[in-house]
Tab-separated table of C-alpha atoms in Angstrom:
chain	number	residue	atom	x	y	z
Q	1	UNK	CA	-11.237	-16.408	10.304
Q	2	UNK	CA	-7.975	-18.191	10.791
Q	3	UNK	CA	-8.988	-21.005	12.824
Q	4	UNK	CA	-11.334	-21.707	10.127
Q	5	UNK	CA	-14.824	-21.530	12.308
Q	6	UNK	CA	-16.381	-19.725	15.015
Q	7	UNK	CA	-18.904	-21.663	17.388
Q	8	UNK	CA	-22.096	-19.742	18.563
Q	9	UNK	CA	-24.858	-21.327	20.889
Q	10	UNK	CA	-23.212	-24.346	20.496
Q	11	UNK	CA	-22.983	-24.623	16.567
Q	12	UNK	CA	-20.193	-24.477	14.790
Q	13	UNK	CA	-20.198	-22.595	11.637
Q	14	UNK	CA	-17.578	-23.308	8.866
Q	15	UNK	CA	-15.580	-21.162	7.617
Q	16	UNK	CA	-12.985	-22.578	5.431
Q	17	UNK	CA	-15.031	-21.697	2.146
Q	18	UNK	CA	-13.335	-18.230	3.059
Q	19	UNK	CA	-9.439	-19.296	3.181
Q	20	UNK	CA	-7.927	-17.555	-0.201
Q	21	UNK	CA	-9.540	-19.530	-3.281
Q	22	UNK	CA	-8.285	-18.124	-6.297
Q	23	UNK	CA	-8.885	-18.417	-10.065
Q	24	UNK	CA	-7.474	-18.244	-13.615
Q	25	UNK	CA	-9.063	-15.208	-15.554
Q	26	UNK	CA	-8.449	-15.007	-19.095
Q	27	UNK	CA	-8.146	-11.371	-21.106
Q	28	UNK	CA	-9.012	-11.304	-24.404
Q	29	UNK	CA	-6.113	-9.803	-26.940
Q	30	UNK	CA	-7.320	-5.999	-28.454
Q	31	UNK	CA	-5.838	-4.495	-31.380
Q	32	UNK	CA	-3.648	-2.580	-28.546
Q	33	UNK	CA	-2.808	-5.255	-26.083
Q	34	UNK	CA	-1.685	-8.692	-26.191
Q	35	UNK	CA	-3.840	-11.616	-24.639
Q	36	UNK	CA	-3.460	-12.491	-20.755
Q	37	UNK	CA	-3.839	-15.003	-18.355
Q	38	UNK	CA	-4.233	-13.483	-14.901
Q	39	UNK	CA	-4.503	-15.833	-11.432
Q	40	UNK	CA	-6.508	-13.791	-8.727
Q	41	UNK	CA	-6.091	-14.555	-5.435
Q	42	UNK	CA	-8.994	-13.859	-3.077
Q	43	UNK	CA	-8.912	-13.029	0.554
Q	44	UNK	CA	-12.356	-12.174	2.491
Q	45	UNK	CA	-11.976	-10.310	5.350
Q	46	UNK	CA	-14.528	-10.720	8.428
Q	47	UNK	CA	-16.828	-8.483	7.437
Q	48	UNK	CA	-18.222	-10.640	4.963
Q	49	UNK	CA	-19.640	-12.547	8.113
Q	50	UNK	CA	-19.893	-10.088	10.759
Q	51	UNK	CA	-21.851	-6.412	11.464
Q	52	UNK	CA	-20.384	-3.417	13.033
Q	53	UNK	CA	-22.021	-0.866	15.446
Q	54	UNK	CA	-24.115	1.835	13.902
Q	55	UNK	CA	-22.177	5.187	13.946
Q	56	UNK	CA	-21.745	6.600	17.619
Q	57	UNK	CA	-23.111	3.504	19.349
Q	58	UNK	CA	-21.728	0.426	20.644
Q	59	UNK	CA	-22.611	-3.484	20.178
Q	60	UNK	CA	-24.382	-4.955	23.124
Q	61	UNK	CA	-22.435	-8.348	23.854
Q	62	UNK	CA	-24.414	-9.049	26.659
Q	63	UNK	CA	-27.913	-8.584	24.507
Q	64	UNK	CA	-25.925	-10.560	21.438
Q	65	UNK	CA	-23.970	-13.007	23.356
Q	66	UNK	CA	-20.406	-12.931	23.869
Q	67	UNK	CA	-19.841	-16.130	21.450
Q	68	UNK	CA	-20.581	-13.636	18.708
Q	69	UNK	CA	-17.733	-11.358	19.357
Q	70	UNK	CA	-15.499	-10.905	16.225
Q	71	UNK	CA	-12.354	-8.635	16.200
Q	72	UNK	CA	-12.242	-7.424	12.502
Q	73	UNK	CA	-8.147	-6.708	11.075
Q	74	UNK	CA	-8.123	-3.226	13.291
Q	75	UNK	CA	-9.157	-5.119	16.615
Q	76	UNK	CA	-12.680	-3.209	15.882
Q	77	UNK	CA	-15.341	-5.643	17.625
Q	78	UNK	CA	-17.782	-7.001	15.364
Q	79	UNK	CA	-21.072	-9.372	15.685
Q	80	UNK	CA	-20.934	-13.045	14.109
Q	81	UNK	CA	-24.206	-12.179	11.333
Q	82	UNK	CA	-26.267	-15.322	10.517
Q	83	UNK	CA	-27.604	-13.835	7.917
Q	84	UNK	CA	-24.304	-12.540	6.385
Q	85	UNK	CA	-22.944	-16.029	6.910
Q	86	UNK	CA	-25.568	-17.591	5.318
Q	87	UNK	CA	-24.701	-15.435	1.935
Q	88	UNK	CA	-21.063	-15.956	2.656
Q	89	UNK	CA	-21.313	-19.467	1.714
Q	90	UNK	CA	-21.971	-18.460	-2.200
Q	91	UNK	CA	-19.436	-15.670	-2.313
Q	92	UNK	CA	-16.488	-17.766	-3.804
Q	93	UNK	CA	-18.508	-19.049	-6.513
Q	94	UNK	CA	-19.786	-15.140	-7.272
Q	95	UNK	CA	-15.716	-13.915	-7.006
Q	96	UNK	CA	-15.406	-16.836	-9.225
Q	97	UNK	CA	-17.799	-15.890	-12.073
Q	98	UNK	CA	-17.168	-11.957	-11.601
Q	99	UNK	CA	-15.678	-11.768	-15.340
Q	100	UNK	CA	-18.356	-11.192	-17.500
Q	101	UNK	CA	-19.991	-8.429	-14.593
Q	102	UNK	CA	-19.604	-4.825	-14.042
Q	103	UNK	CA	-18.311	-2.985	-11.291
Q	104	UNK	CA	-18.860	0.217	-9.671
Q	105	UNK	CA	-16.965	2.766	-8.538
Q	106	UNK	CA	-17.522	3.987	-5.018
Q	107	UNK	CA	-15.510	6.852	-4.628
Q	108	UNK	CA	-13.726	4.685	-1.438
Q	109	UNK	CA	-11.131	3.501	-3.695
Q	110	UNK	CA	-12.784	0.508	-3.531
Q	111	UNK	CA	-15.340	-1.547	-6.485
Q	112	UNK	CA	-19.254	-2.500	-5.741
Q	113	UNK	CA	-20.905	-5.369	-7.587
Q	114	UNK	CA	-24.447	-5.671	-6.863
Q	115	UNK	CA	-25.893	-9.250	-7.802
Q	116	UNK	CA	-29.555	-9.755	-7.572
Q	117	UNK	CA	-29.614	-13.071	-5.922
Q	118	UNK	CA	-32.231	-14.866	-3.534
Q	119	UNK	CA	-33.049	-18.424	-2.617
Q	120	UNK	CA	-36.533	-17.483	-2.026
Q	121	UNK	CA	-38.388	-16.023	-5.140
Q	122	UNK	CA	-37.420	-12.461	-3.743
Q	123	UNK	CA	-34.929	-10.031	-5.822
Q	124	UNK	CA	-32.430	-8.421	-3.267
Q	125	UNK	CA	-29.248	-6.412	-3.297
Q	126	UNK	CA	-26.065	-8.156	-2.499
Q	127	UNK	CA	-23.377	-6.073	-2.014
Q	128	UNK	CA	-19.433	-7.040	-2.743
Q	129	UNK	CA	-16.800	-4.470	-1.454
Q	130	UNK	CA	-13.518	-5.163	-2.906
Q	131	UNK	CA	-10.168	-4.042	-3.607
Q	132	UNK	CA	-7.829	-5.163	-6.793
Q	133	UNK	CA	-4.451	-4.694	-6.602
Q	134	UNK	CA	-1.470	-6.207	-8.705
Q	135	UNK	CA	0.293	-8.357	-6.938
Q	136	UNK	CA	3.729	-9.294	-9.826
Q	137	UNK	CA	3.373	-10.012	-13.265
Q	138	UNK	CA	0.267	-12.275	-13.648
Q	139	UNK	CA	-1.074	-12.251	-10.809
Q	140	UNK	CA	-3.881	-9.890	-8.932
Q	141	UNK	CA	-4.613	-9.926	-5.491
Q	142	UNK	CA	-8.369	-9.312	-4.265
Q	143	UNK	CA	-9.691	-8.692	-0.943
Q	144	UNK	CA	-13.292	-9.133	-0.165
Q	145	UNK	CA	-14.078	-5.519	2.333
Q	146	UNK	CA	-17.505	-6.394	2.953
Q	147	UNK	CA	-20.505	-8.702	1.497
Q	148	UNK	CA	-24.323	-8.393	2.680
Q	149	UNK	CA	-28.000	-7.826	1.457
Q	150	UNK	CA	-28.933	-4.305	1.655
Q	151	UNK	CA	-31.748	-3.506	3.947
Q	152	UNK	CA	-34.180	-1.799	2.475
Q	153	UNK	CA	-34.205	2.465	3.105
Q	154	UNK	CA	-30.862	1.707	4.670
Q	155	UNK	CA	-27.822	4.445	3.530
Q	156	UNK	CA	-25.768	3.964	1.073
Q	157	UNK	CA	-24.570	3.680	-2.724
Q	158	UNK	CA	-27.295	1.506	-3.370
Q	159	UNK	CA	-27.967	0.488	-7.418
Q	160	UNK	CA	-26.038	3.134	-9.295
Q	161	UNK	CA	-28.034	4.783	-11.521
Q	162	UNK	CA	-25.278	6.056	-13.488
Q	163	UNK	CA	-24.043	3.731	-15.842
Q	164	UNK	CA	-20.884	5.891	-16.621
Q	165	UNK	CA	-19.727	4.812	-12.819
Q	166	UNK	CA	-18.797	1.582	-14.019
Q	167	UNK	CA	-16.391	-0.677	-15.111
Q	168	UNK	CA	-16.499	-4.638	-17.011
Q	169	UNK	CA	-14.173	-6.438	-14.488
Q	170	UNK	CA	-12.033	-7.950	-17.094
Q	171	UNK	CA	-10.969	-4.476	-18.322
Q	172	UNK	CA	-10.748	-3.349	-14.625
Q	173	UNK	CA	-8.015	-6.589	-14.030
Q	174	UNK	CA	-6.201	-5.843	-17.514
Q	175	UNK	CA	-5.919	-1.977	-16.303
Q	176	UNK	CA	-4.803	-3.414	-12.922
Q	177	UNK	CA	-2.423	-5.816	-13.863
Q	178	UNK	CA	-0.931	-3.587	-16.855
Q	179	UNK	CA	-0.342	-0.578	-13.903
Q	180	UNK	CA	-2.601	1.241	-15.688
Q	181	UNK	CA	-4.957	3.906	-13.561
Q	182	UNK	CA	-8.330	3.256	-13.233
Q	183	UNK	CA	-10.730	6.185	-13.207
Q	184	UNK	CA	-14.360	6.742	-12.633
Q	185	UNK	CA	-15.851	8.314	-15.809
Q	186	UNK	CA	-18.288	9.698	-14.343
Q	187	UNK	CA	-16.750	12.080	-12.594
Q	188	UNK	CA	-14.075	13.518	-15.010
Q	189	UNK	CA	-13.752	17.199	-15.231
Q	190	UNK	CA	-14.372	19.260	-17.897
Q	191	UNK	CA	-11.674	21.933	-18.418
């Protein structure tokens, strides 16, 4: 990710769309809070563009090719993903436009936004991981976890049915940035 590319069977795929864009978000005033102008900066980490071994096996450089090899921020070997790549290259612009969008809670401590986005006529699930944390008065620091099309009967959260689970992401970044705690309504106890 740092040197801006990786180079697999002798193409070079760009990476730079991935170095830390950021943008202005704008929160409406409410009889409560003032308006605000947040800047979020974005980082993607290498999942976005990379798979991992399923649990309690290994990946098979020698079947993948070594040129794939990716060590993720833990020195955990990944696999270069074409296909994760490929959807990589619209992920700014979705970060970008994330303010009108809900998010869902995870349990992870981390937010889901499924988008239903295809080039080909076909409605799919892509997934965005993230993380939102304040980083000083106006500004909010994002990192991308993880970005990819769910396969199909694979595990996981999949489309929430719950629509308590979720949160608009401007009041998610006003919460954020005000230090205020964000919790998942759908699982509040009754006492």
């Amino acid at each position: 990710m740092r040197q801006g590319f990786i180079e697999v069977a002798g193409n070079r795929y760009d990476l730079t769309h991935m170095r830390g864009p950021s943008f202005e978000l704008a929160i409406a005033a409410t009889p409560r809070y003032p308006a605000l102008m947040l800047r979020i900066e974005v980082e993607f980490t290498s999942h976005c563009v990379s798979f991992g071994p399923k649990e309690g096996e290994a990946l098979d450089f020698d079947t993948l090719g070594h040129e794939r090899l990716i060590l993720d921020h833990r020195d955990v070997p990944r696999a270069f993903c074409f296909d994760r790549y490929r959807w990589s290259l619209s992920l700014p612009e979705q970060v970008r436009t994330l303010d009108g969008h809900y998010c869902n809670f995870t349990g992870q401590g981390n937010w889901l936004v499924i988008r239903a986005i295809d080039d080909q006529g076909v409605a799919v699930d892509y997934e965005i991981y993230f993380r939102l944390r304040r980083h000083d008065d106006n500004t909010l620091r994002m990192v991308i976890e993880s970005a990819y099309v769910r396969t199909p009967g694979s595990p996981g959260p999949g489309i929430p049915h719950d629509r308590k689970g979720r949160i608009r992401f401007q009041v998610m970044a006003a919460k954020v940035a005000r230090g205020e705690p964000l919790r998942d309504p759908s699982h509040q106890h009754r006492r």
